[in-house]
Coordinates of C-alpha atoms in Angstrom, one line a residue:
Chain A
M457 CA 36.1 19.6 9.0
P458 CA 32.7 21.3 9.2
R459 CA 30.6 20.9 12.3
V460 CA 26.9 20.4 12.1
S461 CA 24.6 21.4 14.9
L462 CA 21.4 19.4 14.8
E463 CA 18.3 20.9 16.5
W464 CA 15.0 19.2 17.1
T465 CA 11.8 21.0 17.6
N466 CA 11.6 19.6 21.2
G467 CA 14.8 21.4 22.2
R468 CA 17.2 18.5 21.8
R469 CA 20.6 19.6 20.4
E470 CA 23.6 17.6 19.2
T471 CA 26.7 18.6 17.3
V472 CA 28.5 16.3 15.0
P473 CA 31.6 16.5 12.7
A474 CA 31.3 16.0 9.0
R475 CA 34.2 14.7 6.9
P476 CA 34.8 16.5 3.6
G477 CA 32.0 15.6 1.2
E478 CA 30.1 13.6 3.9
R479 CA 26.3 13.9 3.7
T480 CA 24.6 15.3 6.8
L481 CA 22.5 12.1 7.5
E482 CA 25.6 10.0 7.3
A483 CA 27.6 12.4 9.5
A484 CA 24.9 12.1 12.1
E485 CA 24.8 8.3 11.9
G486 CA 28.6 8.2 12.1
S487 CA 28.3 9.9 15.5
G488 CA 25.6 7.5 16.6
I489 CA 22.7 9.9 16.1
D490 CA 19.6 8.7 14.3
L491 CA 17.7 11.0 12.0
P492 CA 14.6 10.1 10.0
F493 CA 15.2 8.9 6.5
G494 CA 13.5 6.8 3.7
C495 CA 15.0 6.5 0.2
R496 CA 18.4 8.0 0.9
I497 CA 18.6 9.2 -2.8
G498 CA 16.9 12.6 -2.5
V499 CA 13.4 11.6 -3.5
C500 CA 11.1 10.8 -0.6
G501 CA 11.4 13.9 1.6
T502 CA 11.4 11.9 4.9
C503 CA 14.8 13.3 5.9
T504 CA 13.9 17.0 5.3
G505 CA 15.7 19.5 7.5
R506 CA 16.0 23.2 7.5
V507 CA 19.3 25.1 7.5
L508 CA 19.2 27.8 10.1
S509 CA 22.8 29.0 9.6
G510 CA 25.7 28.1 7.4
E511 CA 25.8 26.6 3.9
M512 CA 24.9 23.2 2.6
R513 CA 24.8 22.0 -1.0
H514 CA 23.0 19.0 -2.5
V515 CA 25.2 16.5 -4.2
E516 CA 22.4 15.6 -6.6
S517 CA 19.1 17.2 -7.6
P518 CA 16.8 17.3 -4.5
R519 CA 13.8 15.8 -6.3
G520 CA 11.8 15.4 -3.0
L521 CA 12.0 19.2 -2.4
R522 CA 9.9 21.8 -4.1
E523 CA 11.8 24.9 -5.4
R524 CA 10.1 27.2 -2.9
D525 CA 11.1 25.0 0.0
S526 CA 14.6 24.8 -1.2
R527 CA 14.7 28.7 -1.4
D528 CA 13.4 28.8 2.2
G529 CA 16.4 26.8 3.4
Y530 CA 15.0 23.3 3.5
V531 CA 17.4 20.5 2.6
L532 CA 17.3 16.7 2.2
T533 CA 19.8 15.6 4.7
C534 CA 20.5 12.3 2.8
I535 CA 22.0 14.3 -0.1
A536 CA 23.1 17.6 1.6
V537 CA 26.7 18.1 2.3
P538 CA 27.8 21.0 4.7
S539 CA 30.3 23.4 3.1
T540 CA 30.7 25.4 6.3
D541 CA 29.7 24.9 10.0
C542 CA 25.9 24.6 10.0
T543 CA 22.9 24.6 12.2
V544 CA 20.1 22.4 10.9
E545 CA 16.6 21.9 12.2
V546 CA 15.8 18.1 12.0
G547 CA 13.1 15.6 13.0
T548 CA 9.9 14.6 11.2
D549 CA 8.1 17.8 12.2
V550 CA 10.2 19.8 9.8
R551 CA 8.8 18.0 6.7
A552 CA 5.3 17.8 8.1
R553 CA 4.9 21.5 8.2
L554 CA 5.6 21.9 4.5
F555 CA 2.4 20.0 3.5
E556 CA -1.0 21.2 4.6
N557 CA -4.5 19.7 4.4
P558 CA -5.8 21.5 1.2
W559 CA -9.4 21.3 2.3
R560 CA -9.0 22.8 5.7
Chain B
M1093 CA 15.5 -21.3 1.1
S1094 CA 14.0 -22.9 -2.0
T1095 CA 10.6 -23.0 -3.6
H1096 CA 9.9 -26.0 -5.8
T1097 CA 8.1 -26.0 -9.1
A1098 CA 6.6 -29.0 -10.8
D1099 CA 7.8 -29.9 -14.3
S1100 CA 4.4 -30.0 -15.8
H1101 CA 2.9 -26.6 -16.6
G1102 CA -0.7 -25.7 -16.6
E1103 CA -2.0 -27.0 -20.0
E1104 CA -5.0 -28.4 -18.2
G1105 CA -5.3 -25.1 -16.3
H1106 CA -8.9 -24.3 -16.4
S1107 CA -10.5 -27.7 -16.5
H1108 CA -8.4 -29.0 -13.6
H1109 CA -10.3 -29.0 -10.4
E1110 CA -8.1 -31.0 -8.1
T1111 CA -5.5 -28.8 -6.3
V1112 CA -2.1 -30.2 -5.8
G1113 CA -0.5 -26.8 -5.2
P1114 CA -1.3 -23.7 -3.2
G1115 CA -4.7 -22.2 -2.8
Y1116 CA -8.1 -23.5 -4.0
A1117 CA -9.5 -24.9 -7.2
T1118 CA -12.1 -22.1 -7.5
P1119 CA -13.2 -19.0 -5.6
Q1120 CA -16.2 -21.1 -4.3
A1121 CA -13.7 -23.8 -3.1
A1122 CA -11.9 -21.0 -1.2
I1123 CA -15.1 -20.1 0.6
E1124 CA -16.0 -23.8 1.4
Q1125 CA -12.6 -25.2 2.2
S1126 CA -10.8 -22.4 4.1
E1127 CA -10.9 -22.4 7.8
R1128 CA -11.6 -19.2 9.8
E1129 CA -8.5 -16.9 9.9
R1130 CA -6.6 -17.3 13.2
V1131 CA -3.6 -15.1 12.3
A1132 CA -3.4 -11.9 10.4
Y1133 CA -0.2 -10.5 9.0
V1134 CA -0.3 -6.7 9.2
V1135 CA 2.3 -4.2 8.1
G1136 CA 3.4 -1.9 10.9
L1137 CA 5.7 1.1 10.4
Y1138 CA 7.8 3.7 12.1
T1139 CA 9.1 5.4 8.9
G1140 CA 8.2 9.1 9.2
T1141 CA 8.0 9.1 13.0
D1142 CA 10.8 10.0 15.4
V1143 CA 10.6 6.5 16.9
D1144 CA 14.0 5.1 16.2
A1145 CA 13.1 1.6 15.0
P1146 CA 12.6 -0.3 11.7
D1147 CA 9.2 -1.1 10.2
F1148 CA 7.8 -4.6 11.0
L1149 CA 5.5 -7.4 10.1
A1150 CA 3.0 -7.7 12.9
V1151 CA 1.5 -11.1 13.7
V1152 CA -2.0 -10.4 15.0
D1153 CA -4.1 -13.0 16.8
V1154 CA -7.6 -13.0 15.4
D1155 CA -8.7 -16.3 16.9
P1156 CA -11.5 -15.5 19.4
D1157 CA -10.8 -18.8 21.2
S1158 CA -7.2 -17.7 22.0
G1159 CA -6.1 -16.0 25.2
T1160 CA -4.2 -13.4 23.1
Y1161 CA -7.2 -12.5 20.8
G1162 CA -6.8 -9.1 19.4
E1163 CA -3.1 -8.8 20.4
I1164 CA 0.0 -8.4 18.4
T1165 CA 1.8 -11.6 19.3
D1166 CA 5.0 -11.1 17.4
R1167 CA 6.8 -8.4 15.4
I1168 CA 9.3 -9.3 12.7
E1169 CA 11.5 -6.2 12.4
M1170 CA 12.9 -5.3 9.0
P1171 CA 16.7 -5.3 8.7
T1172 CA 17.0 -1.5 8.5
K1173 CA 14.9 1.6 9.1
G1174 CA 13.1 3.8 6.6
D1175 CA 11.4 1.2 4.4
E1176 CA 7.8 2.4 4.6
L1177 CA 6.3 -1.1 4.3
H1178 CA 3.0 -0.6 2.5
H1179 CA 1.6 -3.4 0.4
F1180 CA 2.9 -6.9 0.4
G1181 CA 2.1 -10.3 -1.1
W1182 CA 2.7 -14.0 -1.4
N1183 CA 5.1 -16.1 -3.4
A1184 CA 2.2 -18.2 -4.7
C1185 CA -1.6 -18.1 -4.7
S1186 CA -4.5 -20.1 -6.3
S1187 CA -3.2 -19.2 -9.8
S1188 CA -0.7 -22.0 -9.2
C1189 CA -3.1 -24.4 -7.5
H1190 CA -2.2 -27.1 -10.1
M1191 CA 1.6 -26.7 -9.4
E1192 CA 2.7 -29.6 -7.3
G1193 CA 5.3 -28.7 -4.7
L1194 CA 4.7 -25.0 -4.7
E1195 CA 3.5 -23.5 -1.4
R1196 CA 2.0 -20.3 -0.3
R1197 CA 4.7 -19.6 2.3
Y1198 CA 6.9 -16.6 1.6
L1199 CA 5.8 -13.0 2.0
V1200 CA 7.4 -10.5 -0.3
M1201 CA 7.6 -7.2 1.6
P1202 CA 8.6 -4.2 -0.4
G1203 CA 9.8 -0.9 1.2
N1204 CA 8.0 1.7 -0.8
R1205 CA 10.5 4.5 0.1
S1206 CA 13.7 2.4 0.4
S1207 CA 13.2 0.1 -2.6
R1208 CA 14.4 -2.7 -0.3
I1209 CA 12.5 -6.0 -0.7
T1210 CA 12.5 -8.4 2.3
I1211 CA 11.4 -12.0 2.0
V1212 CA 9.7 -13.5 5.1
D1213 CA 9.2 -17.3 5.5
T1214 CA 5.9 -18.0 7.3
E1215 CA 6.4 -21.8 7.7
N1216 CA 6.0 -21.1 11.4
R1217 CA 2.9 -19.0 11.2
A1218 CA 3.2 -17.6 14.7
H1219 CA 6.8 -16.6 14.3
P1220 CA 7.8 -15.9 10.7
E1221 CA 11.4 -15.3 9.9
I1222 CA 13.3 -13.1 7.4
V1223 CA 15.2 -15.3 4.9
R1224 CA 16.3 -12.9 2.2
V1225 CA 16.8 -9.2 1.6
I1226 CA 17.0 -7.7 -1.9
D1227 CA 19.0 -4.4 -1.6
P1228 CA 17.8 -1.2 -3.1
E1229 CA 20.9 -1.1 -5.4
E1230 CA 19.9 -4.3 -7.1
V1231 CA 16.5 -2.7 -7.8
H1232 CA 17.9 0.6 -9.0
E1233 CA 20.2 -1.3 -11.4
L1234 CA 17.1 -2.1 -13.4
D1235 CA 16.2 1.6 -13.5
L1236 CA 13.3 1.0 -11.1
S1237 CA 12.3 2.2 -7.6
A1238 CA 9.3 2.4 -5.2
P1239 CA 7.9 -1.2 -5.2
H1240 CA 4.2 -1.4 -4.6
T1241 CA 1.9 -4.3 -5.5
V1242 CA 3.0 -7.9 -5.3
H1243 CA 1.3 -10.6 -7.4
C1244 CA 2.4 -14.1 -8.1
P1245 CA 1.8 -15.2 -11.6
T1246 CA 1.1 -18.9 -12.4
G1247 CA 4.0 -21.2 -11.9
G1248 CA 6.1 -19.5 -9.3
G1249 CA 7.9 -16.2 -9.2
V1250 CA 6.6 -12.8 -8.3
M1251 CA 5.8 -9.6 -10.1
I1252 CA 5.9 -6.2 -8.4
S1253 CA 4.6 -2.9 -9.7
M1254 CA 7.3 -0.2 -9.5
L1255 CA 6.3 3.4 -9.3
G1256 CA 9.5 5.1 -10.4
N1257 CA 12.8 4.8 -12.2
A1258 CA 16.1 4.7 -10.3
E1259 CA 15.9 8.5 -9.8
G1260 CA 12.4 8.4 -8.3
E1261 CA 11.0 10.0 -11.5
L1262 CA 8.9 8.5 -14.3
P1263 CA 8.6 6.1 -15.9
G1264 CA 7.8 3.2 -13.5
G1265 CA 7.5 -0.4 -14.6
F1266 CA 7.4 -3.9 -13.3
L1267 CA 10.0 -6.1 -11.5
E1268 CA 10.1 -9.8 -11.7
L1269 CA 11.4 -12.2 -9.1
N1270 CA 12.2 -15.8 -9.9
E1271 CA 11.0 -18.9 -8.1
D1272 CA 13.7 -18.5 -5.5
L1273 CA 12.5 -14.9 -5.0
E1274 CA 15.7 -13.4 -6.4
I1275 CA 15.6 -10.7 -9.0
E1276 CA 14.9 -12.1 -12.4
G1277 CA 14.8 -8.8 -14.3
R1278 CA 12.4 -6.2 -15.6
W1279 CA 9.1 -7.6 -16.8
D1280 CA 8.1 -4.8 -19.1
L1281 CA 9.9 -2.8 -21.8
P1282 CA 10.6 0.7 -20.4
G1283 CA 8.2 3.2 -21.9
E1284 CA 5.0 1.1 -22.1
I1285 CA 3.6 3.2 -19.3
E1286 CA 4.7 6.4 -17.4
M1287 CA 2.8 6.2 -14.1
N1288 CA 2.1 3.0 -12.2
Y1289 CA 0.4 1.9 -9.0
D1290 CA -1.6 -1.3 -8.6
F1291 CA -2.3 -4.1 -11.1
W1292 CA -4.3 -7.3 -11.4
Y1293 CA -4.1 -10.0 -14.0
Q1294 CA -6.8 -12.3 -15.4
P1295 CA -4.9 -15.0 -17.2
R1296 CA -7.9 -16.7 -18.9
H1297 CA -8.5 -13.4 -20.8
N1298 CA -4.8 -12.7 -21.3
V1299 CA -5.2 -9.3 -19.7
M1300 CA -3.5 -7.3 -17.0
I1301 CA -4.8 -3.9 -15.8
S1302 CA -2.5 -1.3 -14.2
S1303 CA -3.5 2.0 -12.5
E1304 CA -1.7 5.3 -11.8
W1305 CA -0.7 7.2 -8.6
A1306 CA 2.2 9.5 -9.4
A1307 CA 6.0 9.6 -9.5
P1308 CA 7.7 8.8 -6.2
E1309 CA 9.3 12.3 -6.2
T1310 CA 5.7 13.6 -6.4
Y1311 CA 3.7 11.5 -3.9
Q1312 CA 6.4 10.5 -1.4
P1313 CA 7.2 13.9 0.2
G1314 CA 3.5 14.7 0.7
F1315 CA 0.2 15.6 -1.2
D1316 CA 0.3 19.0 -2.9
I1317 CA -2.9 20.0 -4.7
E1318 CA -0.7 22.1 -7.1
D1319 CA 0.8 18.8 -8.3
V1320 CA -2.7 17.7 -9.3
E1321 CA -3.3 20.9 -11.2
A1322 CA 0.1 20.5 -12.9
G1323 CA -0.9 17.0 -14.2
K1324 CA 1.5 15.1 -12.0
Y1325 CA -1.2 12.7 -10.7
G1326 CA -2.6 9.8 -12.7
H1327 CA -6.1 9.3 -14.2
R1328 CA -5.7 6.4 -16.6
L1329 CA -6.0 2.6 -16.7
H1330 CA -3.7 0.5 -18.8
F1331 CA -5.0 -2.8 -20.3
W1332 CA -2.0 -5.0 -21.1
N1333 CA -1.6 -8.1 -23.2
W1334 CA -0.5 -10.3 -20.4
E1335 CA 1.5 -12.7 -22.6
E1336 CA 3.0 -10.1 -24.8
K1337 CA 3.8 -7.6 -22.0
T1338 CA 2.5 -4.7 -24.0
V1339 CA -0.2 -2.1 -23.4
E1340 CA -3.0 -2.7 -25.8
Q1341 CA -5.4 -0.1 -24.6
T1342 CA -5.3 2.9 -22.3
V1343 CA -8.5 4.4 -20.9
D1344 CA -8.4 8.0 -19.6
L1345 CA -10.9 8.3 -16.7
G1346 CA -10.7 12.1 -16.9
E1347 CA -11.4 14.5 -14.1
E1348 CA -13.8 12.2 -12.4
G1349 CA -11.2 9.5 -12.4
M1350 CA -8.3 11.2 -10.6
V1351 CA -5.8 8.9 -8.9
P1352 CA -7.2 5.4 -9.7
L1353 CA -5.7 3.1 -7.2
E1354 CA -6.7 -0.5 -6.4
V1355 CA -7.5 -2.7 -9.4
R1356 CA -9.9 -5.4 -8.2
F1357 CA -11.0 -8.0 -10.8
L1358 CA -13.9 -10.3 -10.0
H1359 CA -12.5 -13.6 -8.8
S1360 CA -14.3 -15.9 -11.3
P1361 CA -11.6 -16.7 -13.9
E1362 CA -14.3 -16.3 -16.5
A1363 CA -15.1 -12.7 -15.4
T1364 CA -14.4 -9.7 -17.6
H1365 CA -15.5 -7.2 -14.9
G1366 CA -13.7 -5.3 -12.2
Y1367 CA -13.5 -2.1 -10.2
V1368 CA -11.0 0.7 -9.5
N1369 CA -11.3 3.4 -6.9
A1370 CA -10.5 6.9 -8.2
A1371 CA -9.4 8.1 -4.8
L1372 CA -9.1 11.8 -5.3
S1373 CA -12.2 12.2 -7.3
S1374 CA -14.0 9.9 -4.8
N1375 CA -15.6 7.8 -7.5
I1376 CA -15.7 4.0 -8.2
F1377 CA -15.3 2.9 -11.8
H1378 CA -16.5 -0.4 -13.3
F1379 CA -14.2 -1.7 -16.0
F1380 CA -15.4 -4.4 -18.4
E1381 CA -14.8 -5.9 -21.9
A1382 CA -17.4 -5.4 -24.6
D1383 CA -17.1 -5.7 -28.4
G1384 CA -13.4 -6.7 -28.1
E1385 CA -12.5 -3.5 -26.2
W1386 CA -12.2 -2.5 -22.6
H1387 CA -14.3 0.2 -21.1
A1388 CA -14.5 2.1 -17.8
E1389 CA -17.6 3.8 -16.4
K1390 CA -18.2 5.6 -13.2
V1391 CA -20.7 3.6 -11.1
I1392 CA -20.4 5.1 -7.6
D1393 CA -20.0 8.8 -6.8
F1394 CA -19.3 9.8 -3.2
E1395 CA -20.2 13.4 -2.6
G1396 CA -17.9 15.8 -0.8
R1397 CA -19.2 17.0 2.6
D1398 CA -18.9 20.4 4.3
L1399 CA -17.1 20.7 7.5
E1400 CA -17.8 23.8 9.5
G1401 CA -15.0 26.4 9.2
W1402 CA -13.3 24.5 6.4
E1403 CA -12.7 26.2 3.0
M1404 CA -13.8 23.4 0.6
P1405 CA -16.1 20.4 0.8
V1406 CA -14.0 17.4 2.0
P1407 CA -13.8 14.5 -0.4
A1408 CA -14.6 11.0 0.8
L1409 CA -11.2 9.7 -0.4
P1410 CA -12.1 6.0 -1.0
T1411 CA -8.5 4.8 -0.7
D1412 CA -9.1 1.0 -0.8
I1413 CA -11.7 -1.4 -2.2
L1414 CA -12.0 -5.2 -2.5
V1415 CA -14.4 -7.7 -4.1
S1416 CA -15.7 -10.6 -1.9
M1417 CA -14.6 -14.1 -2.9
D1418 CA -18.1 -14.9 -4.1
D1419 CA -18.0 -11.8 -6.4
R1420 CA -21.3 -10.6 -4.8
Y1421 CA -20.1 -7.5 -2.9
L1422 CA -17.7 -4.6 -3.4
F1423 CA -16.3 -3.4 -0.1
G1424 CA -14.4 -0.1 0.4
A1425 CA -13.3 2.5 2.8
N1426 CA -13.7 6.3 2.7
W1427 CA -10.7 7.4 4.7
L1428 CA -11.5 11.1 5.2
H1429 CA -15.2 10.8 5.8
G1430 CA -14.9 7.8 8.1
E1431 CA -17.0 5.1 6.5
V1432 CA -16.7 1.4 5.4
W1433 CA -19.3 0.4 2.9
M1434 CA -20.5 -2.6 1.0
Y1435 CA -22.3 -2.6 -2.4
D1436 CA -24.2 -5.4 -4.0
V1437 CA -22.4 -6.0 -7.4
S1438 CA -24.5 -9.0 -8.5
D1439 CA -25.3 -6.7 -11.5
P1440 CA -21.7 -5.4 -12.0
A1441 CA -22.6 -2.3 -14.0
N1442 CA -25.1 -1.2 -11.4
P1443 CA -23.8 -1.5 -7.8
R1444 CA -26.5 -1.2 -5.2
H1445 CA -25.7 0.2 -1.7
A1446 CA -26.1 -2.6 0.8
D1447 CA -24.8 -1.2 4.1
S1448 CA -22.3 1.2 5.7
I1449 CA -20.7 1.8 9.0
S1450 CA -19.8 5.4 10.0
V1451 CA -16.6 5.2 12.1
G1452 CA -13.6 7.4 12.6
G1453 CA -12.4 10.0 10.1
Y1454 CA -13.9 13.5 10.0
F1455 CA -17.6 12.5 10.1
G1456 CA -17.8 9.0 11.6
D1457 CA -20.5 8.5 14.2
V1458 CA -18.4 6.0 16.2
R1459 CA -15.5 8.0 17.8
E1460 CA -14.0 5.3 20.0
V1461 CA -13.8 1.5 20.3
K1462 CA -13.1 -0.2 23.7
G1463 CA -12.2 3.3 25.1
R1464 CA -9.6 4.0 22.4
E1465 CA -10.2 7.3 20.6
L1466 CA -10.3 7.1 16.8
A1467 CA -8.8 9.6 14.5
A1468 CA -8.3 8.5 10.9
G1469 CA -11.1 6.7 9.1
P1470 CA -11.0 3.2 7.7
Q1471 CA -8.2 2.7 5.1
M1472 CA -6.8 -0.7 4.0
V1473 CA -9.6 -3.3 4.1
Q1474 CA -9.4 -7.1 4.1
L1475 CA -12.3 -9.6 4.1
S1476 CA -12.3 -13.2 5.5
L1477 CA -12.5 -15.8 2.7
D1478 CA -16.0 -16.7 3.8
G1479 CA -17.0 -13.0 3.5
E1480 CA -18.3 -12.8 7.1
R1481 CA -15.6 -10.6 8.7
L1482 CA -14.2 -7.3 7.4
Y1483 CA -11.1 -5.9 9.0
W1484 CA -9.4 -2.6 8.4
T1485 CA -6.5 -0.4 9.5
T1486 CA -6.3 3.4 9.5
S1487 CA -2.9 4.6 8.1
L1488 CA -2.7 5.6 4.4
Y1489 CA 0.9 6.7 3.9
S1490 CA 3.2 8.3 6.5
T1491 CA 3.6 11.7 4.9
W1492 CA -0.1 11.9 3.9
D1493 CA -1.3 10.8 7.3
D1494 CA 0.6 13.8 8.7
Q1495 CA -1.5 16.1 6.6
F1496 CA -4.9 14.6 7.2
F1497 CA -4.7 12.7 10.5
P1498 CA -1.5 13.7 12.4
E1499 CA -2.8 11.6 15.3
E1500 CA -1.7 8.5 13.5
K1501 CA 1.9 9.5 14.2
E1502 CA 1.3 10.5 17.8
N1503 CA -1.1 7.7 18.8
G1504 CA -0.6 5.0 16.3
S1505 CA -3.1 3.2 14.1
V1506 CA -5.9 0.8 15.0
M1507 CA -7.2 -2.4 13.4
L1508 CA -10.9 -2.8 13.6
K1509 CA -13.5 -5.4 12.5
A1510 CA -17.1 -5.6 11.4
D1511 CA -19.2 -8.8 11.2
V1512 CA -20.8 -9.2 7.8
D1513 CA -24.0 -11.0 7.0
P1514 CA -23.5 -11.7 3.3
R1515 CA -26.9 -13.3 3.0
R1516 CA -28.7 -10.2 4.2
G1517 CA -26.1 -7.6 3.0
T1518 CA -25.5 -6.1 6.4
M1519 CA -22.4 -5.1 8.5
T1520 CA -22.1 -4.6 12.3
L1521 CA -19.1 -3.0 14.0
D1522 CA -17.6 -5.5 16.4
E1523 CA -17.2 -3.2 19.4
E1524 CA -15.2 -5.8 21.3
F1525 CA -12.4 -6.0 18.7
L1526 CA -9.5 -3.6 18.7
V1527 CA -5.9 -4.0 17.9
D1528 CA -4.0 -1.0 19.1
F1529 CA -0.8 -0.2 17.3
G1530 CA -0.4 2.7 19.6
D1531 CA 0.5 0.4 22.5
L1532 CA 3.9 -1.1 21.5
P1533 CA 7.2 -1.3 23.2
D1534 CA 9.1 1.0 20.8
G1535 CA 6.2 3.5 20.6
P1536 CA 3.1 4.1 18.5
A1537 CA 3.2 2.6 15.0
R1538 CA 1.1 3.0 11.9
A1539 CA -0.6 0.0 10.4
H1540 CA -1.4 -0.6 6.7
E1541 CA -2.1 -3.8 4.6
I1542 CA -3.6 -7.0 6.1
R1543 CA -3.1 -10.5 4.7
W1544 CA -4.2 -14.0 5.7
P1545 CA -1.9 -17.0 5.7
D1546 CA -4.3 -19.0 3.6
G1547 CA -4.9 -16.4 0.9
D1548 CA -7.3 -13.5 0.6
C1549 CA -9.7 -11.6 -1.5
T1550 CA -7.0 -9.2 -2.7
S1551 CA -4.4 -11.6 -3.8
D1552 CA -5.9 -14.8 -5.2
V1553 CA -6.3 -15.1 -8.9
W1554 CA -7.4 -18.2 -10.9
Q1555 CA -5.8 -19.4 -14.1

């Protein structure tokens, strides 16, 4: 059973087990840990995290993630399933840094 | 829960000036017969923050004679987190004023991200209650997602614009709820439109107009200017045959009409004029019927402004507009620049600037109200039925707020007010009025659309 370490930008850390095929967001919720989310179907980006170590795969197309962000290790925790033990950066700051003010 | 519908159906419609149902017989009757608003319903949200709480409907006391004036007196929490409450609407409005037994009582509250639709009963105005929840799965079954605008066509039931399909991609469409506010089905045939956003219907002219934002997969994660260049943002208006549910005409607003959002028809049921705000291009378009066709022309152009050290001129971003109940003024908000404005539209093709208030945003002169620092500019606007008080909130959309005014997440939104003199065409900021959504037990919240229990300038339509 893969273990997922969740890391927030403020230094908080939690580790949760994930059942085979279980999505990261659900695994966290199953351990009583609340992560941000919106659509829960891989569209809205609210639950964006970044894999720092280990492997995750999306169980469907991550429509709310641009290809370049996907290449940089960003995942949508609502549809991302850990294949190995993983460390994932979570919290709403992770998504926020992907989108800038284009006029600034 | 039940809503009742009379057996007789509006044959007398337009000549019938006695109301037996919800709302008012005419727009002028709404101005004369409505009482001053005492309660405002305002959408408050935690989606996209690290506050671990659901979004909520805020009951805001706007009665100056009350001891809790300017305070949030109740919060009705949604059943789960992550909705992104955004726009919402009534089960009935003046379009059903001839329908005996129908009441303006239930608020239909869509979660734009979750696709969950929560029905709130406002029989107790001070303490509304959730009476029904439509789950996302029921919505996805119709190959729809991302509910946005709620309107209530004549005779009970509700129509909601849907911005995406079940995958969060295009095309969007329209969802219909029945009189009991359960899913009736899909209103349109898939494929009539690709993009969707807001809509307004004008039954006497058998027309509905819909506008375009983008696919949920495009706008929900955040605003990427490359998506504009890639053609993923809308720039067209669709003119529907209201009875036939088909698009009869599409008008491309072009580069000056990027991201046309709120569709505001004049309230007179005879009118064939309205306005739409092309938010990204920062222009207002006037649409009208002439020679049997619909046309759209740019009538207001807000210039970008330079900000020292910034790479490009900053657009005004007029993200919301509304027409006063007497159809005399167009009000709106320039979110980035920090301005609320009113234009005289007594000659609809030639709006004339009447007044503005420079507040919040990147350029606003007023930087704090009652000691509360302002960040974002005015965003969703709502006007009292008598046209004498304009209120606004400051959050646009959680992910977009983070790009332009990250302070909305840290400090929460505010609700502000201006006193309007419709006779003289002037506005004055009420420096004694502040509703602070930053000061709540669960933490700072964003605030979006505002509605009045007795109807408002952005929901009432006349048959």
